[in-house]
Amino acid sequence: MTDYLKGLNEAQYEAVTTLQGPLMVLAGAGSGKTRVLTMRIAHLITNLVDPFHILALTFTNKAAKEMKERIAKVVGESEARSLWMGTFHSVFARILRSEAHYLGFPSNFTIYDSQDSLNVIKKVIKELNIDSDLYKPKKVQARISSYKNNLITVKAYFNNPELIEADERTNMKHIGLIYQKYVEACYKNGAMDFDDLLLKTNELLTRFPEVLAKYQDRFRYILVDEYQDTNHSQYLIVKALASKFENICVVGDDAQSIYSFRGANIYNILNFKKDYPDAKTVSLEQNYRSTQNIVNAANVVISKNVQQFKKNVFSDNEEGEKIKVYRALSDADEANFVAGNIWELHHSQQRKFSDFSILYRTNSQTRAFEDALRKKNIPYRVYGGLSFYQRKEVKDLIGYLRLLVNENDSEALFRVINYPARGIGETTQNKLIVFADSQNISVSQVLDNLGFYAPQLGLNNGVLTKLSDFWSMIKAFQVLLKTENVYNIAMEVAKRSGLIKFLKDDQTPEGISRVENVQELLNSMQGFIEEQQQLEDGNPSLSNFLENIALSADTQKDKEDDGTDKVSLMTIHLSKGLEFPIVHLVGLEENLFPSFMSSSTREELEEERRLFYVALTRAEKQVYFTYAVSRFQWGKITDAEPSRFLSEVDTQFIEFINPAIESRFVNHSGLKSNIFDDAPSEPRFFKKQDPKKKLSRAENPEPQSLPKNLKPISTAKIINPSGQSSEDIEVGDKVRHDRFGIGEVTFLDGTDPKNIKAKVVFQHEGEKNLILKFAKLTKI
DNA sequence: AACTCCGTAGTTTTT
DNA sequence: CTACGGAGTT
């Protein structure tokens, strides 16, 4: 029965079998952390701890799911089921639902994702007549988020002169007001954002001792994975819950803390001993994953950080090959090299495609690699990126569903009230909002009693009918909630709301793909129903479905996770906890990695360095570093210099690959390919600007349009942008457009000289419909 | 009210 | 390059 204890090393064994009291496990990369966590839970259960009393908090849903499966293999399906394991957000969302009444929230509260919350913030800023150029919504959102993560409520904010002063000093004196209005709006909408799920849990546990007691008693054994990435809010929750039994085990690696941008506080792990003076510490230092060369290279880099525990991570594996560095001429060259390399190793070493990963700093780097892999017919899968559930058409349908579950969610209401268009425009919507505010009721209450309020709304009968039709439709959908399953409800909504028909009317490729996405969403509901049926505590309700998608970032997983052999592409952040035989770490350039947003302070830079460490330690056998000397970025080609991290990896671990000769011809920049001519230490300002690099990326760059002030006015008449064109453009004319380049006019429409529309087929851009008055076409 | 085009600003990582 | 908001048209 205790077979699972065999094969553990001494430190692992201690971590698994120390069941009582506080325990900190410092788990170096690849040291078998997941295994220890899994075995520890299994060991608890075999030692007759009721799984009901165990809470395991992970950082991602994926980690939770994986671990649960592994535990089930050891202790059996039925024992594993009643275990509570999940992310902080999902576990506490569930608790908040059952205790919502304490906080004055409905139990069916909506969970706002970042986009939703940003929308609300934008509206608040607009409503307050605050200049959104000075108060960038994203910035405001980040600041509010950091307040919430540090438990600074609106009230606490206004009671703290220091905070107010600090905001005044940075010319953001209205932040407090926006924060207040934002919180009010969420409350009215019956909605919580991600940070609220933690903040409100704290509120619940501090304000209501009986609730705290209840959960303390339930969660007698608490395990927290990735403890180095917990924020203050999460830290306090754990501390409160564990304070009765103090059977708390935290697992983490300070060298892998990479989420401080989201409030993660590395001091939570650094100070664990202060919180629990009796705590036992176990260090897992043997890396079983990677070759010695990789582990040693990673150690050298991370040792540059000031802030860290001393650790001695080592590997007994083979020494392994050196890290290979490829210097690319452009981002396309880089991608081609990587794809070519994968192809080559796939054949020469019979590597599976799934042995490879491509890791990058930013999601926008994916495209080049997708192109290159597709060209070579290499199967791949992109993880992360824009979530399936964030696509507009998907969010629209979800908007309806949200509204059914929580009709106070005005975000959802106004998203769908006129989509597809049903004649309820902005003016009408504004009247509804203003009126509801003046009466201090919600818009849904106005719509519930439309007849009663109609005289005061100042809307004509036509609009009133449309409103009442819309609302009856919603009410009819709500009736379905009682009898139908998620799939049937959504299907009915998609049909009866006119959404499907509206999307199907668009026969462009994009339109067709939108229909497919909606179909995909419906399919995922079928999957959800089946999945929930298999769970002991399954809950196939619509509101549970919505919660699941709000809290899960893993995209279209069900569809694509078909076990086929694919190369993995993802950001380094997403790769944490994973491993691959061969890793390509790409885009190793200053201002990209480390990101230009994070190069200003030592702390930021150290986090980037930890990120680099994480990337490097994903690899088992072989690592390739690549960087490009020029990169197509923001529509322009920009110069880049190698990342400082490259020079931090001691040269003894590295081997440079000469760029393939033909890549010099592929690239038009004509740069020399000596790897030493841009040593990392070379200051930026010594770089010479190569004028040729300003060329467009197109393979056949169209003739460079002349600077505006040099247009040859003798041969072509410029249409005056403000209207009166005195020279006629005719069908068949060749024209030049500032943005679209050169094209031919194929069709003209309209008699009013101020309002002539032209169809123009451009060489590169295809057919466009333009209004002459605005298009600034030049006849050539 | 709905649609279209233009211009500009913003570009990190994710529950 | 893209996403969004504004401004103008139909």
Short mmCIF file of N, CA and C in Angstrom, two decimals, chain A residues 537-596:
data_model
loop_
_atom_site.label_atom_id
_atom_site.label_comp_id
_atom_site.label_asym_id
_atom_site.label_seq_id
_atom_site.Cartn_x
_atom_site.Cartn_y
_atom_site.Cartn_z
N ASP A 537 -19.63 15.49 -7.30
CA ASP A 537 -20.28 16.74 -6.92
C ASP A 537 -20.51 17.62 -8.16
N GLY A 538 -20.72 16.97 -9.29
CA GLY A 538 -20.89 17.70 -10.54
C GLY A 538 -22.10 18.62 -10.50
N ASN A 539 -22.01 19.68 -11.25
CA ASN A 539 -23.08 20.66 -11.26
C ASN A 539 -23.19 21.20 -12.68
N PRO A 540 -24.09 20.62 -13.46
CA PRO A 540 -24.15 20.98 -14.88
C PRO A 540 -24.93 22.26 -15.16
N SER A 541 -25.13 23.09 -14.15
CA SER A 541 -25.95 24.27 -14.36
C SER A 541 -25.23 25.29 -15.23
N LEU A 542 -26.05 26.17 -15.80
CA LEU A 542 -25.50 27.23 -16.64
C LEU A 542 -24.54 28.10 -15.84
N SER A 543 -24.93 28.39 -14.60
CA SER A 543 -24.07 29.30 -13.86
C SER A 543 -22.72 28.66 -13.55
N ASN A 544 -22.72 27.36 -13.35
CA ASN A 544 -21.44 26.70 -13.15
C ASN A 544 -20.61 26.68 -14.43
N PHE A 545 -21.29 26.53 -15.54
CA PHE A 545 -20.59 26.58 -16.82
C PHE A 545 -19.90 27.94 -16.99
N LEU A 546 -20.66 28.99 -16.70
CA LEU A 546 -20.10 30.33 -16.86
C LEU A 546 -18.92 30.55 -15.93
N GLU A 547 -19.04 30.03 -14.71
CA GLU A 547 -17.93 30.18 -13.78
C GLU A 547 -16.69 29.47 -14.30
N ASN A 548 -16.90 28.28 -14.81
CA ASN A 548 -15.78 27.53 -15.34
C ASN A 548 -15.03 28.26 -16.44
N ILE A 549 -15.79 28.83 -17.35
CA ILE A 549 -15.08 29.47 -18.45
C ILE A 549 -14.46 30.80 -18.00
N ALA A 550 -15.08 31.44 -17.00
CA ALA A 550 -14.50 32.70 -16.54
C ALA A 550 -13.16 32.46 -15.86
N LEU A 551 -13.01 31.32 -15.23
CA LEU A 551 -11.81 31.08 -14.45
C LEU A 551 -10.81 30.16 -15.13
N SER A 552 -11.10 29.77 -16.33
CA SER A 552 -10.14 28.91 -16.99
C SER A 552 -9.57 29.58 -18.21
N ALA A 553 -8.27 29.63 -18.24
CA ALA A 553 -7.63 30.26 -19.38
C ALA A 553 -7.36 29.24 -20.46
N ASP A 554 -7.40 27.96 -20.13
CA ASP A 554 -7.03 27.04 -21.20
C ASP A 554 -8.12 27.00 -22.25
N THR A 555 -7.62 27.20 -23.43
CA THR A 555 -8.50 27.47 -24.56
C THR A 555 -8.81 26.19 -25.30
N GLN A 556 -9.83 26.22 -26.05
CA GLN A 556 -10.27 25.13 -26.96
C GLN A 556 -9.62 23.79 -26.69
N LYS A 557 -9.22 23.61 -25.48
CA LYS A 557 -8.44 22.46 -25.13
C LYS A 557 -9.07 21.15 -25.61
N ASP A 558 -10.34 21.03 -25.29
CA ASP A 558 -11.02 19.78 -25.59
C ASP A 558 -10.87 19.39 -27.06
N LYS A 559 -10.97 20.40 -27.88
CA LYS A 559 -10.93 20.12 -29.30
C LYS A 559 -9.55 19.68 -29.74
N GLU A 560 -8.53 20.42 -29.25
CA GLU A 560 -7.21 20.20 -29.83
C GLU A 560 -6.37 19.20 -29.05
N ASP A 561 -6.74 18.93 -27.83
CA ASP A 561 -5.91 18.05 -27.04
C ASP A 561 -6.20 16.61 -27.40
N ASP A 562 -5.95 16.29 -28.65
CA ASP A 562 -6.34 14.98 -29.13
C ASP A 562 -5.17 14.00 -29.10
N GLY A 563 -4.12 14.39 -28.39
CA GLY A 563 -3.01 13.47 -28.23
C GLY A 563 -2.14 13.30 -29.46
N THR A 564 -2.39 14.06 -30.50
CA THR A 564 -1.54 13.92 -31.66
C THR A 564 -0.21 14.60 -31.42
N ASP A 565 0.74 14.23 -32.23
CA ASP A 565 2.12 14.63 -32.04
C ASP A 565 2.35 16.05 -32.55
N LYS A 566 2.55 16.97 -31.63
CA LYS A 566 2.67 18.38 -32.02
C LYS A 566 3.76 19.11 -31.27
N VAL A 567 4.32 20.09 -31.95
CA VAL A 567 5.26 21.01 -31.30
C VAL A 567 4.46 21.97 -30.42
N SER A 568 4.97 22.29 -29.24
CA SER A 568 4.26 23.21 -28.36
C SER A 568 4.84 24.62 -28.44
N LEU A 569 3.97 25.59 -28.61
CA LEU A 569 4.38 26.99 -28.60
C LEU A 569 3.69 27.69 -27.44
N MET A 570 4.45 28.39 -26.64
CA MET A 570 3.80 29.10 -25.53
C MET A 570 4.73 30.15 -24.94
N THR A 571 4.14 31.03 -24.13
CA THR A 571 4.98 31.99 -23.42
C THR A 571 5.70 31.26 -22.30
N ILE A 572 6.77 31.88 -21.85
CA ILE A 572 7.52 31.26 -20.77
C ILE A 572 6.65 31.13 -19.52
N HIS A 573 5.83 32.15 -19.28
CA HIS A 573 4.96 32.09 -18.11
C HIS A 573 4.10 30.82 -18.12
N LEU A 574 3.60 30.53 -19.29
CA LEU A 574 2.71 29.38 -19.40
C LEU A 574 3.47 28.06 -19.28
N SER A 575 4.77 28.11 -19.50
CA SER A 575 5.53 26.86 -19.53
C SER A 575 5.91 26.41 -18.12
N LYS A 576 5.67 27.26 -17.15
CA LYS A 576 6.09 26.89 -15.80
C LYS A 576 5.46 25.57 -15.37
N GLY A 577 6.28 24.69 -14.83
CA GLY A 577 5.76 23.40 -14.40
C GLY A 577 5.80 22.34 -15.49
N LEU A 578 6.12 22.73 -16.71
CA LEU A 578 6.17 21.73 -17.78
C LEU A 578 7.62 21.38 -18.10
N GLU A 579 7.79 20.33 -18.89
CA GLU A 579 9.14 19.99 -19.32
C GLU A 579 9.11 19.43 -20.73
N PHE A 580 10.22 19.65 -21.44
CA PHE A 580 10.32 19.19 -22.81
C PHE A 580 11.75 18.72 -23.07
N PRO A 581 11.89 17.64 -23.84
CA PRO A 581 13.25 17.21 -24.16
C PRO A 581 14.06 18.32 -24.82
N ILE A 582 13.44 19.02 -25.76
CA ILE A 582 14.19 20.05 -26.47
C ILE A 582 13.45 21.38 -26.42
N VAL A 583 14.15 22.40 -25.96
CA VAL A 583 13.54 23.72 -25.83
C VAL A 583 14.21 24.70 -26.77
N HIS A 584 13.41 25.45 -27.49
CA HIS A 584 13.93 26.60 -28.24
C HIS A 584 13.49 27.85 -27.49
N LEU A 585 14.44 28.57 -26.99
CA LEU A 585 14.12 29.82 -26.31
C LEU A 585 14.45 30.95 -27.27
N VAL A 586 13.43 31.63 -27.72
CA VAL A 586 13.61 32.54 -28.85
C VAL A 586 13.42 34.01 -28.47
N GLY A 587 13.85 34.86 -29.36
CA GLY A 587 13.67 36.30 -29.13
C GLY A 587 14.52 36.82 -27.98
N LEU A 588 15.73 36.32 -27.88
CA LEU A 588 16.60 36.76 -26.79
C LEU A 588 17.26 38.08 -27.14
N GLU A 589 16.47 39.12 -27.02
CA GLU A 589 16.96 40.44 -27.40
C GLU A 589 16.63 41.44 -26.29
N GLU A 590 17.50 42.40 -26.16
CA GLU A 590 17.22 43.49 -25.24
C GLU A 590 15.90 44.14 -25.62
N ASN A 591 15.16 44.54 -24.65
CA ASN A 591 13.87 45.20 -24.81
C ASN A 591 12.74 44.25 -25.20
N LEU A 592 13.10 43.02 -25.49
CA LEU A 592 12.06 42.04 -25.72
C LEU A 592 12.12 41.05 -24.55
N PHE A 593 13.30 40.59 -24.27
CA PHE A 593 13.55 39.73 -23.13
C PHE A 593 14.95 39.98 -22.63
N PRO A 594 15.15 40.81 -21.63
CA PRO A 594 14.14 41.40 -20.76
C PRO A 594 13.26 42.42 -21.49
N SER A 595 12.02 42.42 -21.10
CA SER A 595 11.06 43.32 -21.72
C SER A 595 11.41 44.78 -21.42
N PHE A 596 11.17 45.63 -22.40
CA PHE A 596 11.49 47.04 -22.17
C PHE A 596 10.62 47.64 -21.06
#
